[in-house]
Amino acid sequence: MSIADNLTQLKKELPEHVTLVAVSKTKPVSDLMEAYHAGQRIFGENKIQEMTEKYEQMPDDIEWHMIGHVQRNKVKYMAGYVSLIHGVDSLKLLREIDKQASKHHRVISCLLQVHIAEEETKFGLDENEVMTLLNSEEVRNMRHIKITGLMGMATFTDNEAQIRKEFDTLSDLFRRIAQDNAGIKTLSMGMSGDYKTAIAAGSTMVRIGSSIFGARNYSIQK
Ligand SMILES: *Cc1c(COP(=O)(O)O)cnc(C)c1O
């Protein structure tokens, strides 16, 4: 199946209210352009340098999403164009995004990454930390960032029930904070292996790579 066929197939399966982020990390611009010509306009990357190189070579009507862990000293390279940063997990990072976005007279949308997986290695905040950031006077006064939702990654496992439980936990938190915060509207959860479970649990945005572009070959990366 071609990239265009994969996209068509996937879009048939996604409910109207679910946004598809095509995760194109490690893939060449030619693959992204194939998806672009098939109508895809939202791309997700996990490295700022790689995303910026692709941004410079591709059409202007694309929304670029940073889905990976963000190093503060690299925010400046994407502040001029990035439209959504999924992995925000600290006040210091929010401060830097706000500062860099102000230089471009932009407002950058951010999702708070919540730790829902069993694994220690995955980044993210716990519920208390999410509440503290949302209620912080300093954050509320930031004029160049907008917190628009939450993002999470389930444990990498075949145990469907566990994945569902983790997504339900995040979805429950999302609904509670959306009640008290008008701007909270995006719940980013679900990848190639678990997006159906994520959507059943209430996801509004899925980040899908290999089901569109095929398996990634990390050995050919620089
Ligand atoms: C790579 C990646 C994805 C997409 O993974 P696939 O399994 O290829 O769909 C989604 N989210 C994040 C944060 C990723 O790094």
PDB file of C-alpha atoms and ligand atoms in Angstrom:
ATOM      1  CA  MET A   1       0.000   0.000   0.000  1.00  0.00           C
ATOM      2  CA  SER A   2       1.188   3.518  -0.778  1.00  0.00           C
ATOM      3  CA  ILE A   3       1.336   6.386   1.695  1.00  0.00           C
ATOM      4  CA  ALA A   4      -1.731   7.920   0.016  1.00  0.00           C
ATOM      5  CA  ASP A   5      -3.639   4.616   0.319  1.00  0.00           C
ATOM      6  CA  ASN A   6      -2.685   4.281   3.988  1.00  0.00           C
ATOM      7  CA  LEU A   7      -3.928   7.806   4.684  1.00  0.00           C
ATOM      8  CA  THR A   8      -7.220   7.233   2.890  1.00  0.00           C
ATOM      9  CA  GLN A   9      -7.774   4.025   4.788  1.00  0.00           C
ATOM     10  CA  LEU A  10      -6.947   5.625   8.127  1.00  0.00           C
ATOM     11  CA  LYS A  11      -9.192   8.641   7.556  1.00  0.00           C
ATOM     12  CA  LYS A  12     -12.121   6.320   6.939  1.00  0.00           C
ATOM     13  CA  GLU A  13     -11.592   4.873  10.397  1.00  0.00           C
ATOM     14  CA  LEU A  14     -11.218   8.139  12.290  1.00  0.00           C
ATOM     15  CA  PRO A  15     -14.314   9.870  13.667  1.00  0.00           C
ATOM     16  CA  GLU A  16     -14.853  13.437  12.428  1.00  0.00           C
ATOM     17  CA  HIS A  17     -13.839  15.030  15.749  1.00  0.00           C
ATOM     18  CA  VAL A  18     -10.436  13.294  15.840  1.00  0.00           C
ATOM     19  CA  THR A  19      -7.483  15.189  14.322  1.00  0.00           C
ATOM     20  CA  LEU A  20      -4.789  13.165  12.599  1.00  0.00           C
ATOM     21  CA  VAL A  21      -1.162  14.150  13.132  1.00  0.00           C
ATOM     22  CA  ALA A  22       1.006  12.351  10.566  1.00  0.00           C
ATOM     23  CA  VAL A  23       4.198  11.454  12.433  1.00  0.00           C
ATOM     24  CA  SER A  24       6.943  11.768   9.845  1.00  0.00           C
ATOM     25  CA  LYS A  25      10.103  11.567  11.976  1.00  0.00           C
ATOM     26  CA  THR A  26      13.069   9.911  10.187  1.00  0.00           C
ATOM     27  CA  LYS A  27      11.156   9.946   6.870  1.00  0.00           C
ATOM     28  CA  PRO A  28      12.408  11.865   3.811  1.00  0.00           C
ATOM     29  CA  VAL A  29      10.656  14.993   2.509  1.00  0.00           C
ATOM     30  CA  SER A  30       9.530  13.002  -0.553  1.00  0.00           C
ATOM     31  CA  ASP A  31       7.413  10.782   1.715  1.00  0.00           C
ATOM     32  CA  LEU A  32       5.935  13.808   3.478  1.00  0.00           C
ATOM     33  CA  MET A  33       5.124  15.384   0.117  1.00  0.00           C
ATOM     34  CA  GLU A  34       3.297  12.240  -0.894  1.00  0.00           C
ATOM     35  CA  ALA A  35       1.128  12.622   2.195  1.00  0.00           C
ATOM     36  CA  TYR A  36       0.769  16.354   1.482  1.00  0.00           C
ATOM     37  CA  HIS A  37      -0.500  15.668  -2.029  1.00  0.00           C
ATOM     38  CA  ALA A  38      -2.988  13.212  -0.537  1.00  0.00           C
ATOM     39  CA  GLY A  39      -4.352  16.127   1.522  1.00  0.00           C
ATOM     40  CA  GLN A  40      -2.477  15.808   4.817  1.00  0.00           C
ATOM     41  CA  ARG A  41      -1.584  19.184   6.354  1.00  0.00           C
ATOM     42  CA  ILE A  42      -0.560  18.327   9.927  1.00  0.00           C
ATOM     43  CA  PHE A  43       2.834  16.719  10.497  1.00  0.00           C
ATOM     44  CA  GLY A  44       4.466  15.684  13.747  1.00  0.00           C
ATOM     45  CA  GLU A  45       8.214  15.464  14.346  1.00  0.00           C
ATOM     46  CA  ASN A  46      10.200  14.659  17.476  1.00  0.00           C
ATOM     47  CA  LYS A  47      13.469  16.495  16.746  1.00  0.00           C
ATOM     48  CA  ILE A  48      13.556  20.264  16.356  1.00  0.00           C
ATOM     49  CA  GLN A  49      16.406  20.325  13.851  1.00  0.00           C
ATOM     50  CA  GLU A  50      14.832  17.707  11.598  1.00  0.00           C
ATOM     51  CA  MET A  51      11.446  19.449  11.782  1.00  0.00           C
ATOM     52  CA  THR A  52      13.008  22.803  10.871  1.00  0.00           C
ATOM     53  CA  GLU A  53      14.815  21.345   7.854  1.00  0.00           C
ATOM     54  CA  LYS A  54      11.538  19.883   6.598  1.00  0.00           C
ATOM     55  CA  TYR A  55       9.610  23.079   7.375  1.00  0.00           C
ATOM     56  CA  GLU A  56      12.059  25.034   5.204  1.00  0.00           C
ATOM     57  CA  GLN A  57      11.618  22.700   2.240  1.00  0.00           C
ATOM     58  CA  MET A  58       7.866  22.228   2.342  1.00  0.00           C
ATOM     59  CA  PRO A  59       4.771  24.344   1.516  1.00  0.00           C
ATOM     60  CA  ASP A  60       3.615  27.070   3.912  1.00  0.00           C
ATOM     61  CA  ASP A  61       0.138  25.741   4.630  1.00  0.00           C
ATOM     62  CA  ILE A  62       1.393  22.948   6.888  1.00  0.00           C
ATOM     63  CA  GLU A  63       0.870  22.815  10.654  1.00  0.00           C
ATOM     64  CA  TRP A  64       4.032  21.562  12.340  1.00  0.00           C
ATOM     65  CA  HIS A  65       3.626  19.763  15.660  1.00  0.00           C
ATOM     66  CA  MET A  66       6.539  19.034  17.989  1.00  0.00           C
ATOM     67  CA  ILE A  67       5.695  15.704  19.615  1.00  0.00           C
ATOM     68  CA  GLY A  68       9.053  14.855  21.218  1.00  0.00           C
ATOM     69  CA  HIS A  69      10.781  15.903  24.388  1.00  0.00           C
ATOM     70  CA  VAL A  70      11.827  19.544  24.043  1.00  0.00           C
ATOM     71  CA  GLN A  71      15.204  20.872  25.127  1.00  0.00           C
ATOM     72  CA  ARG A  72      14.846  24.448  26.307  1.00  0.00           C
ATOM     73  CA  ASN A  73      17.874  25.731  24.416  1.00  0.00           C
ATOM     74  CA  LYS A  74      16.354  24.617  21.103  1.00  0.00           C
ATOM     75  CA  VAL A  75      12.923  26.240  21.446  1.00  0.00           C
ATOM     76  CA  LYS A  76      14.200  29.310  19.573  1.00  0.00           C
ATOM     77  CA  TYR A  77      14.679  27.323  16.369  1.00  0.00           C
ATOM     78  CA  MET A  78      10.987  26.444  16.073  1.00  0.00           C
ATOM     79  CA  ALA A  79       9.343  29.429  17.791  1.00  0.00           C
ATOM     80  CA  GLY A  80       8.755  31.227  14.492  1.00  0.00           C
ATOM     81  CA  TYR A  81       6.601  28.527  12.952  1.00  0.00           C
ATOM     82  CA  VAL A  82       5.615  25.627  15.236  1.00  0.00           C
ATOM     83  CA  SER A  83       1.873  25.440  15.781  1.00  0.00           C
ATOM     84  CA  LEU A  84       1.500  22.952  18.642  1.00  0.00           C
ATOM     85  CA  ILE A  85       4.012  21.606  21.168  1.00  0.00           C
ATOM     86  CA  HIS A  86       2.711  18.335  22.627  1.00  0.00           C
ATOM     87  CA  GLY A  87       5.352  17.541  25.231  1.00  0.00           C
ATOM     88  CA  VAL A  88       5.391  20.455  27.665  1.00  0.00           C
ATOM     89  CA  ASP A  89       6.304  19.216  31.116  1.00  0.00           C
ATOM     90  CA  SER A  90       7.731  22.090  33.145  1.00  0.00           C
ATOM     91  CA  LEU A  91       7.276  25.725  34.122  1.00  0.00           C
ATOM     92  CA  LYS A  92      10.798  26.477  32.893  1.00  0.00           C
ATOM     93  CA  LEU A  93       9.931  25.167  29.440  1.00  0.00           C
ATOM     94  CA  LEU A  94       6.717  27.227  29.346  1.00  0.00           C
ATOM     95  CA  ARG A  95       8.730  30.331  30.269  1.00  0.00           C
ATOM     96  CA  GLU A  96      11.144  29.709  27.422  1.00  0.00           C
ATOM     97  CA  ILE A  97       8.379  29.053  24.872  1.00  0.00           C
ATOM     98  CA  ASP A  98       6.605  32.246  26.001  1.00  0.00           C
ATOM     99  CA  LYS A  99       9.829  34.246  25.703  1.00  0.00           C
ATOM    100  CA  GLN A 100      10.760  32.917  22.263  1.00  0.00           C
ATOM    101  CA  ALA A 101       7.203  33.199  20.900  1.00  0.00           C
ATOM    102  CA  SER A 102       7.076  36.857  21.996  1.00  0.00           C
ATOM    103  CA  LYS A 103      10.079  37.615  19.786  1.00  0.00           C
ATOM    104  CA  HIS A 104       8.001  36.473  16.818  1.00  0.00           C
ATOM    105  CA  HIS A 105       4.800  38.159  18.057  1.00  0.00           C
ATOM    106  CA  ARG A 106       3.174  34.737  18.133  1.00  0.00           C
ATOM    107  CA  VAL A 107       1.055  32.711  20.527  1.00  0.00           C
ATOM    108  CA  ILE A 108       2.139  29.064  20.591  1.00  0.00           C
ATOM    109  CA  SER A 109      -0.353  26.406  21.635  1.00  0.00           C
ATOM    110  CA  CYS A 110       0.972  23.866  24.134  1.00  0.00           C
ATOM    111  CA  LEU A 111      -0.211  20.546  25.531  1.00  0.00           C
ATOM    112  CA  LEU A 112       0.870  19.437  28.982  1.00  0.00           C
ATOM    113  CA  GLN A 113       2.356  15.962  28.834  1.00  0.00           C
ATOM    114  CA  VAL A 114       0.980  13.706  31.554  1.00  0.00           C
ATOM    115  CA  HIS A 115       2.764  10.609  32.785  1.00  0.00           C
ATOM    116  CA  ILE A 116       0.302   7.714  32.519  1.00  0.00           C
ATOM    117  CA  ALA A 117       2.568   4.781  31.618  1.00  0.00           C
ATOM    118  CA  GLU A 118       4.094   2.284  33.959  1.00  0.00           C
ATOM    119  CA  GLU A 119       7.583   2.812  32.540  1.00  0.00           C
ATOM    120  CA  GLU A 120       9.864   5.171  34.439  1.00  0.00           C
ATOM    121  CA  THR A 121      11.468   6.469  31.261  1.00  0.00           C
ATOM    122  CA  LYS A 122       8.503   8.338  29.850  1.00  0.00           C
ATOM    123  CA  PHE A 123       8.419  12.046  30.550  1.00  0.00           C
ATOM    124  CA  GLY A 124       5.457  13.856  31.947  1.00  0.00           C
ATOM    125  CA  LEU A 125       3.628  15.491  34.822  1.00  0.00           C
ATOM    126  CA  ASP A 126       1.362  13.973  37.436  1.00  0.00           C
ATOM    127  CA  GLU A 127      -2.118  15.298  38.153  1.00  0.00           C
ATOM    128  CA  ASN A 128      -1.004  17.653  40.911  1.00  0.00           C
ATOM    129  CA  GLU A 129       1.666  19.176  38.718  1.00  0.00           C
ATOM    130  CA  VAL A 130      -0.863  19.705  35.912  1.00  0.00           C
ATOM    131  CA  MET A 131      -3.197  21.504  38.337  1.00  0.00           C
ATOM    132  CA  THR A 132      -0.367  23.611  39.735  1.00  0.00           C
ATOM    133  CA  LEU A 133       0.678  24.769  36.267  1.00  0.00           C
ATOM    134  CA  LEU A 134      -2.885  25.501  35.145  1.00  0.00           C
ATOM    135  CA  ASN A 135      -3.612  27.496  38.284  1.00  0.00           C
ATOM    136  CA  SER A 136      -0.303  29.326  38.393  1.00  0.00           C
ATOM    137  CA  GLU A 137      -0.611  33.116  38.283  1.00  0.00           C
ATOM    138  CA  GLU A 138       2.607  33.311  36.294  1.00  0.00           C
ATOM    139  CA  VAL A 139       1.369  30.868  33.637  1.00  0.00           C
ATOM    140  CA  ARG A 140      -1.995  32.593  33.411  1.00  0.00           C
ATOM    141  CA  ASN A 141      -0.176  35.856  32.718  1.00  0.00           C
ATOM    142  CA  MET A 142       1.942  34.467  29.881  1.00  0.00           C
ATOM    143  CA  ARG A 143       0.781  36.233  26.740  1.00  0.00           C
ATOM    144  CA  HIS A 144       2.580  34.146  24.121  1.00  0.00           C
ATOM    145  CA  ILE A 145       1.602  30.627  25.113  1.00  0.00           C
ATOM    146  CA  LYS A 146      -1.807  29.016  25.326  1.00  0.00           C
ATOM    147  CA  ILE A 147      -2.353  25.697  27.081  1.00  0.00           C
ATOM    148  CA  THR A 148      -4.920  23.915  24.919  1.00  0.00           C
ATOM    149  CA  GLY A 149      -4.935  20.391  26.320  1.00  0.00           C
ATOM    150  CA  LEU A 150      -3.130  17.284  27.471  1.00  0.00           C
ATOM    151  CA  MET A 151      -0.945  14.635  25.859  1.00  0.00           C
ATOM    152  CA  GLY A 152      -0.008  11.178  27.033  1.00  0.00           C
ATOM    153  CA  MET A 153       1.579   7.903  25.990  1.00  0.00           C
ATOM    154  CA  ALA A 154       0.434   4.533  27.261  1.00  0.00           C
ATOM    155  CA  THR A 155       2.794   1.782  28.337  1.00  0.00           C
ATOM    156  CA  PHE A 156       4.325  -0.148  25.431  1.00  0.00           C
ATOM    157  CA  THR A 157       2.548  -3.463  26.008  1.00  0.00           C
ATOM    158  CA  ASP A 158       0.168  -5.970  24.395  1.00  0.00           C
ATOM    159  CA  ASN A 159      -2.074  -5.744  27.442  1.00  0.00           C
ATOM    160  CA  GLU A 160      -5.107  -3.984  25.984  1.00  0.00           C
ATOM    161  CA  ALA A 161      -6.809  -3.610  29.377  1.00  0.00           C
ATOM    162  CA  GLN A 162      -3.807  -1.830  30.831  1.00  0.00           C
ATOM    163  CA  ILE A 163      -3.603   0.558  27.868  1.00  0.00           C
ATOM    164  CA  ARG A 164      -7.307   1.301  28.171  1.00  0.00           C
ATOM    165  CA  LYS A 165      -6.957   1.955  31.897  1.00  0.00           C
ATOM    166  CA  GLU A 166      -4.105   4.414  31.321  1.00  0.00           C
ATOM    167  CA  PHE A 167      -6.006   6.259  28.587  1.00  0.00           C
ATOM    168  CA  ASP A 168      -9.124   6.371  30.789  1.00  0.00           C
ATOM    169  CA  THR A 169      -7.090   7.966  33.586  1.00  0.00           C
ATOM    170  CA  LEU A 170      -5.861  10.697  31.237  1.00  0.00           C
ATOM    171  CA  SER A 171      -9.272  11.196  29.686  1.00  0.00           C
ATOM    172  CA  ASP A 172     -10.836  11.612  33.118  1.00  0.00           C
ATOM    173  CA  LEU A 173      -8.288  14.284  34.066  1.00  0.00           C
ATOM    174  CA  PHE A 174      -8.841  15.989  30.702  1.00  0.00           C
ATOM    175  CA  ARG A 175     -12.604  16.181  31.240  1.00  0.00           C
ATOM    176  CA  ARG A 176     -12.204  17.577  34.734  1.00  0.00           C
ATOM    177  CA  ILE A 177      -9.829  20.348  33.703  1.00  0.00           C
ATOM    178  CA  ALA A 178     -11.824  21.142  30.536  1.00  0.00           C
ATOM    179  CA  GLN A 179     -14.805  21.891  32.777  1.00  0.00           C
ATOM    180  CA  ASP A 180     -12.958  24.682  34.567  1.00  0.00           C
ATOM    181  CA  ASN A 181     -10.737  25.951  31.739  1.00  0.00           C
ATOM    182  CA  ALA A 182     -12.424  27.240  28.579  1.00  0.00           C
ATOM    183  CA  GLY A 183      -9.350  26.899  26.354  1.00  0.00           C
ATOM    184  CA  ILE A 184      -8.765  23.193  27.049  1.00  0.00           C
ATOM    185  CA  LYS A 185     -10.004  21.263  24.036  1.00  0.00           C
ATOM    186  CA  THR A 186      -7.334  18.827  22.816  1.00  0.00           C
ATOM    187  CA  LEU A 187      -6.576  15.377  24.175  1.00  0.00           C
ATOM    188  CA  SER A 188      -3.585  13.984  22.264  1.00  0.00           C
ATOM    189  CA  MET A 189      -3.353  10.245  22.795  1.00  0.00           C
ATOM    190  CA  GLY A 190      -3.020   7.234  20.516  1.00  0.00           C
ATOM    191  CA  MET A 191      -0.338   6.016  18.099  1.00  0.00           C
ATOM    192  CA  SER A 192      -0.314   3.319  15.373  1.00  0.00           C
ATOM    193  CA  GLY A 193      -0.606   0.450  17.830  1.00  0.00           C
ATOM    194  CA  ASP A 194      -3.204   1.872  20.191  1.00  0.00           C
ATOM    195  CA  TYR A 195      -5.187   4.633  18.480  1.00  0.00           C
ATOM    196  CA  LYS A 196      -8.442   2.680  18.417  1.00  0.00           C
ATOM    197  CA  THR A 197      -8.276   2.191  22.169  1.00  0.00           C
ATOM    198  CA  ALA A 198      -7.352   5.863  22.587  1.00  0.00           C
ATOM    199  CA  ILE A 199     -10.326   7.042  20.539  1.00  0.00           C
ATOM    200  CA  ALA A 200     -12.680   4.764  22.466  1.00  0.00           C
ATOM    201  CA  ALA A 201     -11.342   6.406  25.644  1.00  0.00           C
ATOM    202  CA  GLY A 202     -11.973   9.929  24.343  1.00  0.00           C
ATOM    203  CA  SER A 203      -8.928  11.039  22.368  1.00  0.00           C
ATOM    204  CA  THR A 204      -9.392  14.056  20.083  1.00  0.00           C
ATOM    205  CA  MET A 205      -5.972  13.892  18.401  1.00  0.00           C
ATOM    206  CA  VAL A 206      -3.987  10.832  17.316  1.00  0.00           C
ATOM    207  CA  ARG A 207      -0.290  10.803  16.412  1.00  0.00           C
ATOM    208  CA  ILE A 208       0.269   8.139  13.783  1.00  0.00           C
ATOM    209  CA  GLY A 209       3.544   7.319  12.055  1.00  0.00           C
ATOM    210  CA  SER A 210       4.257   3.772  10.972  1.00  0.00           C
ATOM    211  CA  SER A 211       0.692   2.991   9.863  1.00  0.00           C
ATOM    212  CA  ILE A 212       1.045   5.809   7.314  1.00  0.00           C
ATOM    213  CA  PHE A 213       4.712   5.853   6.345  1.00  0.00           C
ATOM    214  CA  GLY A 214       5.748   2.276   7.148  1.00  0.00           C
ATOM    215  CA  ALA A 215       8.224   1.102   9.751  1.00  0.00           C
ATOM    216  CA  ARG A 216      11.054   3.455  10.654  1.00  0.00           C
ATOM    217  CA  ASN A 217      14.643   2.481   9.997  1.00  0.00           C
ATOM    218  CA  TYR A 218      16.706   4.222  12.628  1.00  0.00           C
ATOM    219  CA  SER A 219      20.001   2.834  11.305  1.00  0.00           C
ATOM    220  CA  ILE A 220      19.908   5.203   8.318  1.00  0.00           C
ATOM    221  CA  GLN A 221      19.617   8.290  10.545  1.00  0.00           C
ATOM    222  CA  LYS A 222      22.537  10.679  10.720  1.00  0.00           C
TER     223      LYS A 222
HETATM  224  C1  LIG B   1       6.956   8.205  17.050  1.00  0.00           C
HETATM  225  C2  LIG B   1       5.855   8.747  17.865  1.00  0.00           C
HETATM  226  C3  LIG B   1       4.506   8.491  17.529  1.00  0.00           C
HETATM  227  C4  LIG B   1       4.076   7.638  16.350  1.00  0.00           C
HETATM  228  O1  LIG B   1       4.409   6.307  16.547  1.00  0.00           O
HETATM  229  P1  LIG B   1       3.872   5.153  15.550  1.00  0.00           P
HETATM  230  O2  LIG B   1       3.862   3.949  16.402  1.00  0.00           O
HETATM  231  O3  LIG B   1       4.835   5.090  14.420  1.00  0.00           O
HETATM  232  O4  LIG B   1       2.524   5.542  15.088  1.00  0.00           O
HETATM  233  C5  LIG B   1       3.527   9.080  18.314  1.00  0.00           C
HETATM  234  N1  LIG B   1       3.828   9.854  19.379  1.00  0.00           N
HETATM  235  C6  LIG B   1       5.093  10.109  19.732  1.00  0.00           C
HETATM  236  C7  LIG B   1       5.341  10.980  20.912  1.00  0.00           C
HETATM  237  C8  LIG B   1       6.142   9.564  19.008  1.00  0.00           C
HETATM  238  O5  LIG B   1       7.402   9.839  19.365  1.00  0.00           O
END
